[in-house]
Short mmCIF file of C-alpha atoms and ligand atoms in Angstrom, two decimals:
data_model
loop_
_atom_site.label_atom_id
_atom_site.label_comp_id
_atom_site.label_asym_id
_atom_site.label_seq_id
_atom_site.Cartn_x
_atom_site.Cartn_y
_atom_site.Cartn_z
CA UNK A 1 -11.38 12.97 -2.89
CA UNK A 2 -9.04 9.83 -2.28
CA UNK A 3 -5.13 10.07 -3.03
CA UNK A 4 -3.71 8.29 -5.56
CA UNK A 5 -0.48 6.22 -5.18
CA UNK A 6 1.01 4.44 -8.19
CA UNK A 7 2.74 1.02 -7.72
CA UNK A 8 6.18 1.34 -9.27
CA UNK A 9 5.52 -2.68 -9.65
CA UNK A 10 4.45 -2.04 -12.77
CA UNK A 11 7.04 0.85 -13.74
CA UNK A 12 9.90 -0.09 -16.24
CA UNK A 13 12.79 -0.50 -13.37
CA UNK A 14 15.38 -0.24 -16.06
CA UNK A 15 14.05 3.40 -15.69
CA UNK A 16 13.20 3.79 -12.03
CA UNK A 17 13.68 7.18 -11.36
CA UNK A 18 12.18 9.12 -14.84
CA UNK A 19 9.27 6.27 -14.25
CA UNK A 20 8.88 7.82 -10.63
CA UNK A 21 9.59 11.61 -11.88
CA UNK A 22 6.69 11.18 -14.18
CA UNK A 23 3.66 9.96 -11.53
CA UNK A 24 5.51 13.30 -9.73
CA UNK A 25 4.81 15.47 -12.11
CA UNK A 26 1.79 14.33 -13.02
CA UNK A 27 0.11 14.31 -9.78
CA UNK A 28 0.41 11.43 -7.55
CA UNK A 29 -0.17 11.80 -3.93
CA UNK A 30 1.70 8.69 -2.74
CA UNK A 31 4.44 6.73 -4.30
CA UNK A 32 3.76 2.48 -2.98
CA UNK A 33 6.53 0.71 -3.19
CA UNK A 34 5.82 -2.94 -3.54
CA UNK A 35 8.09 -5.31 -1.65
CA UNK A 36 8.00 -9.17 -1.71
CA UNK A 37 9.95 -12.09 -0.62
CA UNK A 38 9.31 -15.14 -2.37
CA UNK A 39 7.96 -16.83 0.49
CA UNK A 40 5.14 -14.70 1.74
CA UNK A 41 3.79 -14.05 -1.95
CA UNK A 42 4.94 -16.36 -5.12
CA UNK A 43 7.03 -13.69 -6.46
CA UNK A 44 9.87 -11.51 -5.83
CA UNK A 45 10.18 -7.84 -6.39
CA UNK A 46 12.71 -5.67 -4.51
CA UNK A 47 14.51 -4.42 -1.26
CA UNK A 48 16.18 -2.16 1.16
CA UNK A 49 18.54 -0.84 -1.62
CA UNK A 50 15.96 -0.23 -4.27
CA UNK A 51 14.29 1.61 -1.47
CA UNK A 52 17.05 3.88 -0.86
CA UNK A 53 17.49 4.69 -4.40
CA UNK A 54 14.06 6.07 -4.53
CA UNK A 55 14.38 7.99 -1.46
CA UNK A 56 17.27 9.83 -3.58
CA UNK A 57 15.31 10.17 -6.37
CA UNK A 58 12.09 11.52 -5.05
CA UNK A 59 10.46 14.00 -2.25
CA UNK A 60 7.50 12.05 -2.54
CA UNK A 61 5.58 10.34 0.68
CA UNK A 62 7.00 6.35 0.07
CA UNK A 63 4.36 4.08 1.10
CA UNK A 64 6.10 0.76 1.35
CA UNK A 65 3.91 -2.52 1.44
CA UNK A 66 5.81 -5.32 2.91
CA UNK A 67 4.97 -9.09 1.35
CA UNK A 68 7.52 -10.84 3.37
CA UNK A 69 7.15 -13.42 6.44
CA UNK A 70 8.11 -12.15 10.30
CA UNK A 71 8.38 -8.18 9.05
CA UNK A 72 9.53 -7.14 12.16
CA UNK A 73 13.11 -8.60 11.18
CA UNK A 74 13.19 -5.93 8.53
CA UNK A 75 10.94 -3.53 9.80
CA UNK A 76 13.65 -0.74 11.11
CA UNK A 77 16.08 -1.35 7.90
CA UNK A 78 12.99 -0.34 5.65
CA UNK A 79 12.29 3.19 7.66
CA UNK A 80 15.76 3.97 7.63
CA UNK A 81 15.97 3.09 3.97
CA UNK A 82 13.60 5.93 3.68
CA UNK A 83 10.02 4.47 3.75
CA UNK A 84 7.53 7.24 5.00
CA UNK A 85 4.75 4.48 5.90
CA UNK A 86 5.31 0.93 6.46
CA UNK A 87 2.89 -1.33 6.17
CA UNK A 88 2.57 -5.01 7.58
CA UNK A 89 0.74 -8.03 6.57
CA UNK A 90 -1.09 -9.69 9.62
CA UNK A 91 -0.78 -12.88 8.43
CA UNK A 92 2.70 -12.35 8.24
CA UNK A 93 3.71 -13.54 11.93
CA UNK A 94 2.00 -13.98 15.09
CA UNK A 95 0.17 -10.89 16.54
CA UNK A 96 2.42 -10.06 19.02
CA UNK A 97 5.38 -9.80 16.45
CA UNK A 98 2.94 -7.82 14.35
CA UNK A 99 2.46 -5.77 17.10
CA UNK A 100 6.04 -5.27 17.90
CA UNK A 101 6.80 -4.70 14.10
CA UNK A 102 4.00 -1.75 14.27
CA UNK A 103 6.02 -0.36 17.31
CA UNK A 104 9.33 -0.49 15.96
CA UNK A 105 8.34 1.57 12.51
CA UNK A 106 7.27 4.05 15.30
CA UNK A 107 9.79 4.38 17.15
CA UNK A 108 11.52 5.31 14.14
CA UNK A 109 9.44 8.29 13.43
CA UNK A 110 7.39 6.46 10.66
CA UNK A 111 3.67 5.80 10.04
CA UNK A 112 2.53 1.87 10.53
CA UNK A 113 0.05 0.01 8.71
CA UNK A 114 -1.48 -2.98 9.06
CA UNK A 115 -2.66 -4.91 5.17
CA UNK A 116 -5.06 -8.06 4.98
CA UNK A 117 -5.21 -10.35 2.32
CA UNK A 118 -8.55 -11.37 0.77
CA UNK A 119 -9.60 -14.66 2.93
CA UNK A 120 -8.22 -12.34 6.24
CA UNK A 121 -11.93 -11.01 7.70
CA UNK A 122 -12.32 -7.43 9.27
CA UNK A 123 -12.46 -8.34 12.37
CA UNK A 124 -8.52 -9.92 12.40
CA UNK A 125 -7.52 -5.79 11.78
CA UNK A 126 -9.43 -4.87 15.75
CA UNK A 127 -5.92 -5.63 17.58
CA UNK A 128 -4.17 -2.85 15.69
CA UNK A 129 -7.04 -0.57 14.71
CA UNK A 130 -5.93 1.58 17.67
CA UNK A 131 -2.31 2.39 17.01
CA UNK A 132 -2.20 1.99 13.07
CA UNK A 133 -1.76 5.14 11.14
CA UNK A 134 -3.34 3.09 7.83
CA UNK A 135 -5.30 -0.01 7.16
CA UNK A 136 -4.61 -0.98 3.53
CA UNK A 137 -7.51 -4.19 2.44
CA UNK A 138 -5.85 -6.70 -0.78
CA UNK A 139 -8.59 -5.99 -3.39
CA UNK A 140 -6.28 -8.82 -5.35
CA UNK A 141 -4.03 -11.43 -4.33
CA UNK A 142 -0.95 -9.96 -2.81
CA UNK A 143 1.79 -11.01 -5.21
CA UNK A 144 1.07 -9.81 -8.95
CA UNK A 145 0.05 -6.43 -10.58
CA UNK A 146 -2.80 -6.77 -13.15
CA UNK A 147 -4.99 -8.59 -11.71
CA UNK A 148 -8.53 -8.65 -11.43
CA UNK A 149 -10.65 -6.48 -8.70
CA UNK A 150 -12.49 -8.32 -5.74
CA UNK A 151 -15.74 -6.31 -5.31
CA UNK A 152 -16.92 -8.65 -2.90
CA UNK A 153 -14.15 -7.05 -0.38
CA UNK A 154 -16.34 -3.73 -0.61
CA UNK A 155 -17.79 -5.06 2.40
CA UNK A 156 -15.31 -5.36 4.20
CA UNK A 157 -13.58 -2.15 3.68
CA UNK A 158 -16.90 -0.46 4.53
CA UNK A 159 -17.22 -2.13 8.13
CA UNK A 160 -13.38 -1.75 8.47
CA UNK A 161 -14.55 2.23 7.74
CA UNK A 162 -17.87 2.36 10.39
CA UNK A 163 -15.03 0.40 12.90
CA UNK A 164 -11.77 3.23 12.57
CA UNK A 165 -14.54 5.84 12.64
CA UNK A 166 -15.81 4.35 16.30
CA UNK A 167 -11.85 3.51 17.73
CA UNK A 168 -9.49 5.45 15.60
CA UNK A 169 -10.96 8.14 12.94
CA UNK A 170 -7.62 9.84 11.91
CA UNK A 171 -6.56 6.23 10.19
CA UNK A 172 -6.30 5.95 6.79
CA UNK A 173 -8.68 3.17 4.69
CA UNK A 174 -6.32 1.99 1.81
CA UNK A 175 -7.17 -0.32 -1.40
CA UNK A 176 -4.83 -1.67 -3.10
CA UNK A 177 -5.28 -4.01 -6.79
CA UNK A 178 -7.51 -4.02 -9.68
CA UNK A 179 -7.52 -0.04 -9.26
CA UNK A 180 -8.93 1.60 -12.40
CA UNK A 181 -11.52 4.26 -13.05
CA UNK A 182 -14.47 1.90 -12.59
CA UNK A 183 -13.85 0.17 -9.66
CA UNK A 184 -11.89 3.67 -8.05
CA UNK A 185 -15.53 4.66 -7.16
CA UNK A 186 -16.69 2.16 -5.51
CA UNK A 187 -13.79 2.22 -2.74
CA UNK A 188 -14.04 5.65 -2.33
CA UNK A 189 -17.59 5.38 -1.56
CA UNK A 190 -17.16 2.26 0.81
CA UNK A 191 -14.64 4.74 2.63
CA UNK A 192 -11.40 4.26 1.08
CA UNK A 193 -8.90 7.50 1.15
CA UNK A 194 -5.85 6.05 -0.46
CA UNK A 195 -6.07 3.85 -3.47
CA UNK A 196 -2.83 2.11 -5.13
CA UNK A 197 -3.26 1.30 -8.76
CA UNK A 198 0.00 0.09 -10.50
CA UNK A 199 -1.14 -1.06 -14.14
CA UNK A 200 -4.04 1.81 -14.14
CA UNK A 201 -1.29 4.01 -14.19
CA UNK A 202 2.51 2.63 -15.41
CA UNK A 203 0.44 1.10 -18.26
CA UNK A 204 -0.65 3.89 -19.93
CA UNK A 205 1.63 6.36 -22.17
CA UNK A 206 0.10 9.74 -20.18
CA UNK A 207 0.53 9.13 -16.55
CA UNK A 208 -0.96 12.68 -15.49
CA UNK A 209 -4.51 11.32 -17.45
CA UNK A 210 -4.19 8.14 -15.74
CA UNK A 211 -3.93 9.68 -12.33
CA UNK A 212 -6.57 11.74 -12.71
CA UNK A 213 -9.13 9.70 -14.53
CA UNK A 214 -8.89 7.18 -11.68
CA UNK A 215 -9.24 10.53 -8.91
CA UNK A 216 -12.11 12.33 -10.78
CA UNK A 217 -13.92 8.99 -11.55
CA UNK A 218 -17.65 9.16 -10.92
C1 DX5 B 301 0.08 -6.62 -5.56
C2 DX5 B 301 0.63 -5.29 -5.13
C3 DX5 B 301 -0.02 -4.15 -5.78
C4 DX5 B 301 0.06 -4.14 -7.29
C5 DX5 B 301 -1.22 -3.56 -7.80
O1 DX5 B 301 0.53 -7.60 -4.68
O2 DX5 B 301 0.49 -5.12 -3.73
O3 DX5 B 301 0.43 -2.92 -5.24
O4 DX5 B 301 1.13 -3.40 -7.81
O5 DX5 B 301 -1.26 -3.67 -9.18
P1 DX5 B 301 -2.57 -3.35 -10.02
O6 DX5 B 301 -2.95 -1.93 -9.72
O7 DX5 B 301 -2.12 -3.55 -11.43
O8 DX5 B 301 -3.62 -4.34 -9.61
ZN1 ZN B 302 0.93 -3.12 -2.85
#
């Protein structure tokens, strides 16, 4: 059964904390924690403060997806904010910076992910398969919450699977965009154990029946 983690992206931040205390309650696995930086993505969200405030508000595992250009700059600042993963986009600098970003969230004690957009193919993830704790596929364009699922990356996250199984089988498959309980299925049976959905869940009134529509979805 995959793990749900809501996107506080599409939370009411006015009301960050009783937003977050009611995907705790009802259920979530994860909390992902959407940050972007105007430059990587054509849209800003939030930062290293934000981040701390949530740490204070929540025991839950923060799985922080960085949208920003050369992570590595901020990599450190983001574990120590609190982040329990950290997760990098590989088209976000050149590989050996991506590398060295990976590195530096563990040698803070955190887990390290590696995320690829749409257009980015499989294969650019076999650098990092090895030492990433999580490989989290864009089933949208990184940027937006809302947006409309890309079933033609199924393929992709299914040879991504067959690959971490070969190299690296403890690592995490992660989706992330257009989550709801008809496309949750067909992730988890391409291999995904993690799936993010932010509107699925922050846009309905019941949060708990959100949650677990999208994990019990046949
Ligand atoms: C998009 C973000 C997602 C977003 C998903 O760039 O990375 O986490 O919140 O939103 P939904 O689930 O609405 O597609
Ligand atoms: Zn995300």
């Amino acid at each position: 059964m995959a793990m749900i983690a809501p996107s506080i992206l599409s939370a009411d931040f006015a009301r960050l904390g009783e937003e977050i205390q009611d995907v705790e309650r009802g259920g979530a696995d994860w909390l992902h924690v959407d940050v972007m930086d105007g430059l990587f993505v054509p849209n800003i969200s939030i930062g290293i403060p934000v981040v701390q405030s949530i740490r204070r508000a929540t025991d839950m595992f923060l799985d922080v997806h960085l949208m920003i250009v050369e992570p590595l700059r901020y990599a450190a600042r983001f574990c120590e904010a609190g982040a329990d993963m950290v997760t990098v986009h590989v088209e976000a600098d050149t590989p050996a910076n991506i590398t060295a970003a990976l590195e530096t969230i563990h040698a803070c004690g955190k887990k390290a992910g590696i995320v690829l957009k749409p257009a980015t193919p499989a294969a650019a993830a076999e650098p990092w398969l090895a030492m990433a704790d999580m490989v989290l596929v864009m089933t949208v364009e990184p940027g937006f919450g809302g947006q409309k699922f890309m079933a033609d990356m199924l393929p992709k996250i299914r040879a991504l699977r067959r690959r971490l199984d070969e190299v690296n089988p403890a690592c995490r498959l992660e989706a992330d965009g257009g989550v709801d309980t008809d496309t949750a299925p067909l992730l988890t049976a391409a291999g995904c154990g993690v799936l993010v959905a932010g509107s699925a869940v922050f846009g309905r009134a019941d949060r708990a029946a959100a949650i677990r529509g999208i994990r019990d979805a046949r």
